[in-house]
Amino acid sequence: MRFEELPTPCFLVDEGLLVQNLEILQQLMERTGCRILLAQKAFSMFYFYPLIGQYLSGATASGLYEARLGAREMGKENHIYCPAYRDSEFDEVVSLCDHIVFNSFSQLDRFGAKARSAGRSVGLRVNPECSTQEGHAIYDPCAPFSRLGVTAKNFDPDRLDGVDGLHFHTLCEQDADALSQTLDAVEVSFGSYLSRMKWINFGGGHHITRPGYDLPLLEACIARVQERYGVQVYLEPGEAVALNAGFLVCSVLDVLHNGMDLAIVDASAACHMPDVLEMPYRPPLRHSAEAGEKAHTYRLGGNTCLAGDVIGDYSFDEPLQLGSRLLFEDMAIYSMVKTNTFNGMALPSIAVRDSRGDCHIVRKFDYEDFRTRLS
Ligand SMILES: *Cc1c(COP(=O)(O)O)cnc(C)c1O
């Protein structure tokens, strides 16, 4: 079908745009020898896993279900890091995952031997205590009292037996300068153990596919660690894989006025793009401008009863009308994976635009999807 025929609300992921990102990542692997994994937490649209697997080394998971998805739908290198594994799931984790990363020495003591005896590569997440991001404490694993990763103070070199790799993840939507600064901190705290390792995983948060990202500095960071310590470098970006490759298409259901013009759309910030409220940020909207810049300004709100379900203020050349279609941009990442059915909101359909420009719906949701998560 044509784009105009897509039902709304609908997530639309554009294969051509996804491939542009994958090519950048693949070329980086070829130039540096690093390996890149899809962090499924950001983008779990498994329809595209066979395609992604043609470019990347594999996938990484934050827990058992993502690990299953990566194993079954991509079937390449399958890594996992989880803040704490459960006894009841660990056998399956071992059966699915090539690299198993632990968050603490107590978890390593509890499960490490089992992972090793199955031939899995064992890693430990470290916390270099180097905050490089301002304003987003919720996304900063280096913030005080963080539960994520072992700090230098808690690090016990005598318990590293059988550990093949170190993992850190501290960045969020950042450029390579923040990585370089973080590597300095990693080397100060953990550098003396790196030569005993086979690999190091730089985590995610690298905005590699963003226009203007400093690729040469990233390459220098990778080379520096590979040469100094002889380790295999892994990166596991989520965002960068599907950055700017998807949209949320919605329609205007009503237009009202209360001190300013308002429009209600058939999507919801709370249900379909929760980062808009959590981060918070104002998502880009095609053919719109900042409030007041164009002739007609509206506050766009979702179709829930939550007063704060507001997407943002936008201006348009023409007045909005019942049925006007709106295209929110950069909605492939941290959107589909975070949707919920609060207020009984329908989940957006999932559609793709293929390499020829044709749109197809790959998944539709209905009342049963709402009902089956409740009882
Ligand atoms: C969230 C996360 C990622 C991916 O982060 P992006 O910001 O989406 O690139 C990678 N690794 C770990 C451990 C994570 O928690």
mmCIF file of N, CA and C in Angstrom, residues 129-207:
data_model
loop_
_atom_site.group_PDB
_atom_site.id
_atom_site.type_symbol
_atom_site.label_atom_id
_atom_site.label_comp_id
_atom_site.label_asym_id
_atom_site.label_seq_id
_atom_site.Cartn_x
_atom_site.Cartn_y
_atom_site.Cartn_z
ATOM 1 N N GLU A 129 32.638 5.016 37.085
ATOM 2 C CA GLU A 129 32.298 6.210 37.887
ATOM 3 C C GLU A 129 32.717 7.495 37.186
ATOM 4 N N CYS A 130 32.387 7.561 35.920
ATOM 5 C CA CYS A 130 32.751 8.730 35.120
ATOM 6 C C CYS A 130 31.482 9.209 34.420
ATOM 7 N N SER A 131 30.798 10.165 35.036
ATOM 8 C CA SER A 131 29.552 10.686 34.438
ATOM 9 C C SER A 131 29.909 11.690 33.361
ATOM 10 N N THR A 132 29.414 11.444 32.164
ATOM 11 C CA THR A 132 29.731 12.359 31.059
ATOM 12 C C THR A 132 28.488 13.014 30.500
ATOM 13 N N GLN A 133 27.340 12.760 31.100
ATOM 14 C CA GLN A 133 26.121 13.348 30.556
ATOM 15 C C GLN A 133 25.494 14.266 31.593
ATOM 16 N N GLU A 134 24.975 15.383 31.077
ATOM 17 C CA GLU A 134 24.324 16.316 31.989
ATOM 18 C C GLU A 134 22.818 16.175 31.868
ATOM 19 N N GLY A 135 22.166 16.325 32.978
ATOM 20 C CA GLY A 135 20.719 16.493 32.923
ATOM 21 C C GLY A 135 19.909 15.222 32.949
ATOM 22 N N HIS A 136 20.498 14.092 32.516
ATOM 23 C CA HIS A 136 19.672 12.891 32.421
ATOM 24 C C HIS A 136 20.104 11.865 33.464
ATOM 25 N N ALA A 137 19.922 12.184 34.739
ATOM 26 C CA ALA A 137 20.381 11.274 35.793
ATOM 27 C C ALA A 137 19.753 9.892 35.635
ATOM 28 N N ILE A 138 18.530 9.856 35.100
ATOM 29 C CA ILE A 138 17.846 8.564 34.953
ATOM 30 C C ILE A 138 18.597 7.646 33.980
ATOM 31 N N TYR A 139 19.403 8.232 33.090
ATOM 32 C CA TYR A 139 20.150 7.417 32.128
ATOM 33 C C TYR A 139 21.638 7.363 32.455
ATOM 34 N N ASP A 140 22.012 7.677 33.697
ATOM 35 C CA ASP A 140 23.431 7.724 34.044
ATOM 36 C C ASP A 140 23.816 6.607 35.016
ATOM 37 N N PRO A 141 24.383 5.515 34.490
ATOM 38 C CA PRO A 141 24.773 4.398 35.366
ATOM 39 C C PRO A 141 25.952 4.754 36.273
ATOM 40 N N CYS A 142 26.556 5.928 36.066
ATOM 41 C CA CYS A 142 27.678 6.318 36.924
ATOM 42 C C CYS A 142 27.238 7.269 38.033
ATOM 43 N N ALA A 143 25.959 7.520 38.144
ATOM 44 C CA ALA A 143 25.460 8.408 39.199
ATOM 45 C C ALA A 143 25.722 7.767 40.570
ATOM 46 N N PRO A 144 25.763 8.572 41.629
ATOM 47 C CA PRO A 144 26.000 8.013 42.962
ATOM 48 C C PRO A 144 25.000 6.899 43.290
ATOM 49 N N PHE A 145 25.461 5.908 44.006
ATOM 50 C CA PHE A 145 24.639 4.783 44.480
ATOM 51 C C PHE A 145 24.107 3.913 43.338
ATOM 52 N N SER A 146 24.734 3.985 42.188
ATOM 53 C CA SER A 146 24.291 3.174 41.054
ATOM 54 C C SER A 146 24.420 1.682 41.375
ATOM 55 N N ARG A 147 23.457 0.903 40.935
ATOM 56 C CA ARG A 147 23.528 -0.555 41.110
ATOM 57 C C ARG A 147 24.173 -1.231 39.911
ATOM 58 N N LEU A 148 24.560 -0.468 38.895
ATOM 59 C CA LEU A 148 24.979 -1.050 37.615
ATOM 60 C C LEU A 148 26.502 -1.072 37.485
ATOM 61 N N GLY A 149 27.077 -2.243 37.647
ATOM 62 C CA GLY A 149 28.509 -2.414 37.444
ATOM 63 C C GLY A 149 29.305 -2.320 38.744
ATOM 64 N N VAL A 150 30.477 -2.983 38.720
ATOM 65 C CA VAL A 150 31.349 -3.033 39.894
ATOM 66 C C VAL A 150 32.272 -1.817 39.881
ATOM 67 N N THR A 151 32.318 -1.094 40.963
ATOM 68 C CA THR A 151 33.214 0.070 41.049
ATOM 69 C C THR A 151 34.630 -0.387 41.400
ATOM 70 N N ALA A 152 35.577 0.521 41.237
ATOM 71 C CA ALA A 152 36.978 0.190 41.555
ATOM 72 C C ALA A 152 37.091 -0.274 43.002
ATOM 73 N N LYS A 153 36.360 0.365 43.883
ATOM 74 C CA LYS A 153 36.445 0.048 45.308
ATOM 75 C C LYS A 153 35.956 -1.378 45.591
ATOM 76 N N ASN A 154 34.949 -1.801 44.842
ATOM 77 C CA ASN A 154 34.389 -3.139 45.055
ATOM 78 C C ASN A 154 35.067 -4.210 44.205
ATOM 79 N N PHE A 155 36.053 -3.803 43.417
ATOM 80 C CA PHE A 155 36.658 -4.739 42.472
ATOM 81 C C PHE A 155 37.655 -5.636 43.191
ATOM 82 N N ASP A 156 37.561 -6.932 42.964
ATOM 83 C CA ASP A 156 38.422 -7.890 43.663
ATOM 84 C C ASP A 156 39.170 -8.745 42.643
ATOM 85 N N PRO A 157 40.406 -8.354 42.323
ATOM 86 C CA PRO A 157 41.158 -9.062 41.276
ATOM 87 C C PRO A 157 41.353 -10.543 41.587
ATOM 88 N N ASP A 158 41.279 -10.928 42.839
ATOM 89 C CA ASP A 158 41.474 -12.341 43.180
ATOM 90 C C ASP A 158 40.298 -13.211 42.773
ATOM 91 N N ARG A 159 39.196 -12.562 42.420
ATOM 92 C CA ARG A 159 38.019 -13.364 42.036
ATOM 93 C C ARG A 159 37.785 -13.319 40.530
ATOM 94 N N LEU A 160 38.819 -12.960 39.764
ATOM 95 C CA LEU A 160 38.634 -12.810 38.313
ATOM 96 C C LEU A 160 38.863 -14.101 37.536
ATOM 97 N N ASP A 161 39.129 -15.189 38.240
ATOM 98 C CA ASP A 161 39.421 -16.446 37.559
ATOM 99 C C ASP A 161 38.317 -16.819 36.586
ATOM 100 N N GLY A 162 38.694 -17.079 35.357
ATOM 101 C CA GLY A 162 37.690 -17.499 34.379
ATOM 102 C C GLY A 162 36.910 -16.364 33.755
ATOM 103 N N VAL A 163 37.236 -15.118 34.107
ATOM 104 C CA VAL A 163 36.561 -13.976 33.481
ATOM 105 C C VAL A 163 37.318 -13.610 32.207
ATOM 106 N N ASP A 164 36.597 -13.598 31.092
ATOM 107 C CA ASP A 164 37.228 -13.331 29.787
ATOM 108 C C ASP A 164 37.139 -11.877 29.359
ATOM 109 N N GLY A 165 36.195 -11.145 29.961
ATOM 110 C CA GLY A 165 35.988 -9.797 29.428
ATOM 111 C C GLY A 165 35.419 -8.842 30.439
ATOM 112 N N LEU A 166 35.642 -7.555 30.162
ATOM 113 C CA LEU A 166 35.015 -6.505 30.965
ATOM 114 C C LEU A 166 34.031 -5.755 30.086
ATOM 115 N N HIS A 167 32.979 -5.278 30.730
ATOM 116 C CA HIS A 167 31.903 -4.580 30.025
ATOM 117 C C HIS A 167 31.638 -3.290 30.765
ATOM 118 N N PHE A 168 31.487 -2.202 30.029
ATOM 119 C CA PHE A 168 30.973 -0.993 30.680
ATOM 120 C C PHE A 168 29.915 -0.394 29.782
ATOM 121 N N HIS A 169 28.962 0.273 30.380
ATOM 122 C CA HIS A 169 27.931 0.974 29.607
ATOM 123 C C HIS A 169 27.584 2.223 30.399
ATOM 124 N N THR A 170 27.984 3.378 29.883
ATOM 125 C CA THR A 170 27.805 4.611 30.656
ATOM 126 C C THR A 170 27.248 5.755 29.822
ATOM 127 N N LEU A 171 27.132 5.565 28.508
ATOM 128 C CA LEU A 171 26.782 6.694 27.637
ATOM 129 C C LEU A 171 25.316 6.655 27.219
ATOM 130 N N CYS A 172 24.825 7.784 26.762
ATOM 131 C CA CYS A 172 23.462 7.876 26.254
ATOM 132 C C CYS A 172 23.423 8.979 25.202
ATOM 133 N N GLU A 173 23.219 8.605 23.965
ATOM 134 C CA GLU A 173 23.136 9.564 22.849
ATOM 135 C C GLU A 173 24.381 10.443 22.791
ATOM 136 N N GLN A 174 25.565 9.857 22.998
ATOM 137 C CA GLN A 174 26.759 10.699 23.081
ATOM 138 C C GLN A 174 27.735 10.497 21.932
ATOM 139 N N ASP A 175 28.638 11.449 21.831
ATOM 140 C CA ASP A 175 29.653 11.422 20.787
ATOM 141 C C ASP A 175 30.910 10.728 21.334
ATOM 142 N N ALA A 176 31.905 10.592 20.472
ATOM 143 C CA ALA A 176 33.086 9.803 20.843
ATOM 144 C C ALA A 176 33.961 10.506 21.881
ATOM 145 N N ASP A 177 33.795 11.828 22.051
ATOM 146 C CA ASP A 177 34.601 12.489 23.084
ATOM 147 C C ASP A 177 34.254 11.947 24.470
ATOM 148 N N ALA A 178 32.962 11.683 24.688
ATOM 149 C CA ALA A 178 32.545 11.126 25.988
ATOM 150 C C ALA A 178 33.093 9.708 26.158
ATOM 151 N N LEU A 179 33.161 8.963 25.057
ATOM 152 C CA LEU A 179 33.739 7.617 25.133
ATOM 153 C C LEU A 179 35.217 7.700 25.496
ATOM 154 N N SER A 180 35.915 8.629 24.853
ATOM 155 C CA SER A 180 37.346 8.758 25.083
ATOM 156 C C SER A 180 37.631 9.084 26.557
ATOM 157 N N GLN A 181 36.826 10.007 27.087
ATOM 158 C CA GLN A 181 36.954 10.385 28.499
ATOM 159 C C GLN A 181 36.649 9.177 29.409
ATOM 160 N N THR A 182 35.624 8.411 29.020
ATOM 161 C CA THR A 182 35.254 7.236 29.812
ATOM 162 C C THR A 182 36.361 6.188 29.776
ATOM 163 N N LEU A 183 36.974 6.020 28.593
ATOM 164 C CA LEU A 183 38.064 5.034 28.490
ATOM 165 C C LEU A 183 39.228 5.403 29.397
ATOM 166 N N ASP A 184 39.501 6.713 29.505
ATOM 167 C CA ASP A 184 40.558 7.145 30.434
ATOM 168 C C ASP A 184 40.244 6.635 31.837
ATOM 169 N N ALA A 185 38.978 6.813 32.243
ATOM 170 C CA ALA A 185 38.579 6.382 33.593
ATOM 171 C C ALA A 185 38.633 4.864 33.720
ATOM 172 N N VAL A 186 38.214 4.165 32.664
ATOM 173 C CA VAL A 186 38.263 2.693 32.696
ATOM 174 C C VAL A 186 39.717 2.232 32.852
ATOM 175 N N GLU A 187 40.611 2.887 32.131
ATOM 176 C CA GLU A 187 42.020 2.468 32.208
ATOM 177 C C GLU A 187 42.607 2.746 33.582
ATOM 178 N N VAL A 188 42.247 3.878 34.172
ATOM 179 C CA VAL A 188 42.769 4.198 35.502
ATOM 180 C C VAL A 188 42.313 3.131 36.494
ATOM 181 N N SER A 189 41.031 2.788 36.464
ATOM 182 C CA SER A 189 40.500 1.873 37.481
ATOM 183 C C SER A 189 40.750 0.406 37.165
ATOM 184 N N PHE A 190 40.676 0.048 35.885
ATOM 185 C CA PHE A 190 40.659 -1.385 35.545
ATOM 186 C C PHE A 190 41.722 -1.767 34.515
ATOM 187 N N GLY A 191 42.537 -0.800 34.107
ATOM 188 C CA GLY A 191 43.513 -1.046 33.033
ATOM 189 C C GLY A 191 44.460 -2.197 33.348
ATOM 190 N N SER A 192 44.793 -2.347 34.631
ATOM 191 C CA SER A 192 45.792 -3.369 34.955
ATOM 192 C C SER A 192 45.241 -4.787 34.797
ATOM 193 N N TYR A 193 43.929 -4.926 34.645
ATOM 194 C CA TYR A 193 43.366 -6.278 34.443
ATOM 195 C C TYR A 193 43.056 -6.555 32.975
ATOM 196 N N LEU A 194 43.138 -5.513 32.150
ATOM 197 C CA LEU A 194 42.656 -5.672 30.767
ATOM 198 C C LEU A 194 43.506 -6.630 29.939
ATOM 199 N N SER A 195 44.810 -6.665 30.213
ATOM 200 C CA SER A 195 45.644 -7.553 29.387
ATOM 201 C C SER A 195 45.315 -9.020 29.615
ATOM 202 N N ARG A 196 44.711 -9.336 30.762
ATOM 203 C CA ARG A 196 44.312 -10.733 30.999
ATOM 204 C C ARG A 196 43.002 -11.085 30.306
ATOM 205 N N MET A 197 42.366 -10.087 29.714
ATOM 206 C CA MET A 197 41.037 -10.319 29.135
ATOM 207 C C MET A 197 41.144 -10.660 27.659
ATOM 208 N N LYS A 198 40.082 -11.304 27.159
ATOM 209 C CA LYS A 198 40.002 -11.571 25.712
ATOM 210 C C LYS A 198 39.233 -10.468 25.013
ATOM 211 N N TRP A 199 38.318 -9.844 25.720
ATOM 212 C CA TRP A 199 37.483 -8.824 25.076
ATOM 213 C C TRP A 199 37.080 -7.734 26.061
ATOM 214 N N ILE A 200 36.689 -6.598 25.468
ATOM 215 C CA ILE A 200 36.081 -5.525 26.260
ATOM 216 C C ILE A 200 34.869 -5.028 25.478
ATOM 217 N N ASN A 201 33.798 -4.796 26.200
ATOM 218 C CA ASN A 201 32.566 -4.337 25.566
ATOM 219 C C ASN A 201 32.305 -2.902 26.020
ATOM 220 N N PHE A 202 32.246 -1.990 25.038
ATOM 221 C CA PHE A 202 32.068 -0.554 25.322
ATOM 222 C C PHE A 202 30.600 -0.178 25.543
ATOM 223 N N GLY A 203 29.692 -1.161 25.600
ATOM 224 C CA GLY A 203 28.284 -0.864 25.844
ATOM 225 C C GLY A 203 27.642 -0.094 24.695
ATOM 226 N N GLY A 204 26.580 0.634 25.029
ATOM 227 C CA GLY A 204 25.848 1.408 24.012
ATOM 228 C C GLY A 204 25.927 2.893 24.306
ATOM 229 N N GLY A 205 24.975 3.619 23.712
ATOM 230 C CA GLY A 205 24.935 5.068 23.913
ATOM 231 C C GLY A 205 25.816 5.835 22.950
ATOM 232 N N HIS A 206 26.437 5.112 22.000
ATOM 233 C CA HIS A 206 27.271 5.753 20.980
ATOM 234 C C HIS A 206 26.351 6.167 19.831
ATOM 235 N N HIS A 207 26.246 7.456 19.571
ATOM 236 C CA HIS A 207 25.317 7.940 18.538
ATOM 237 C C HIS A 207 25.988 7.908 17.169
#
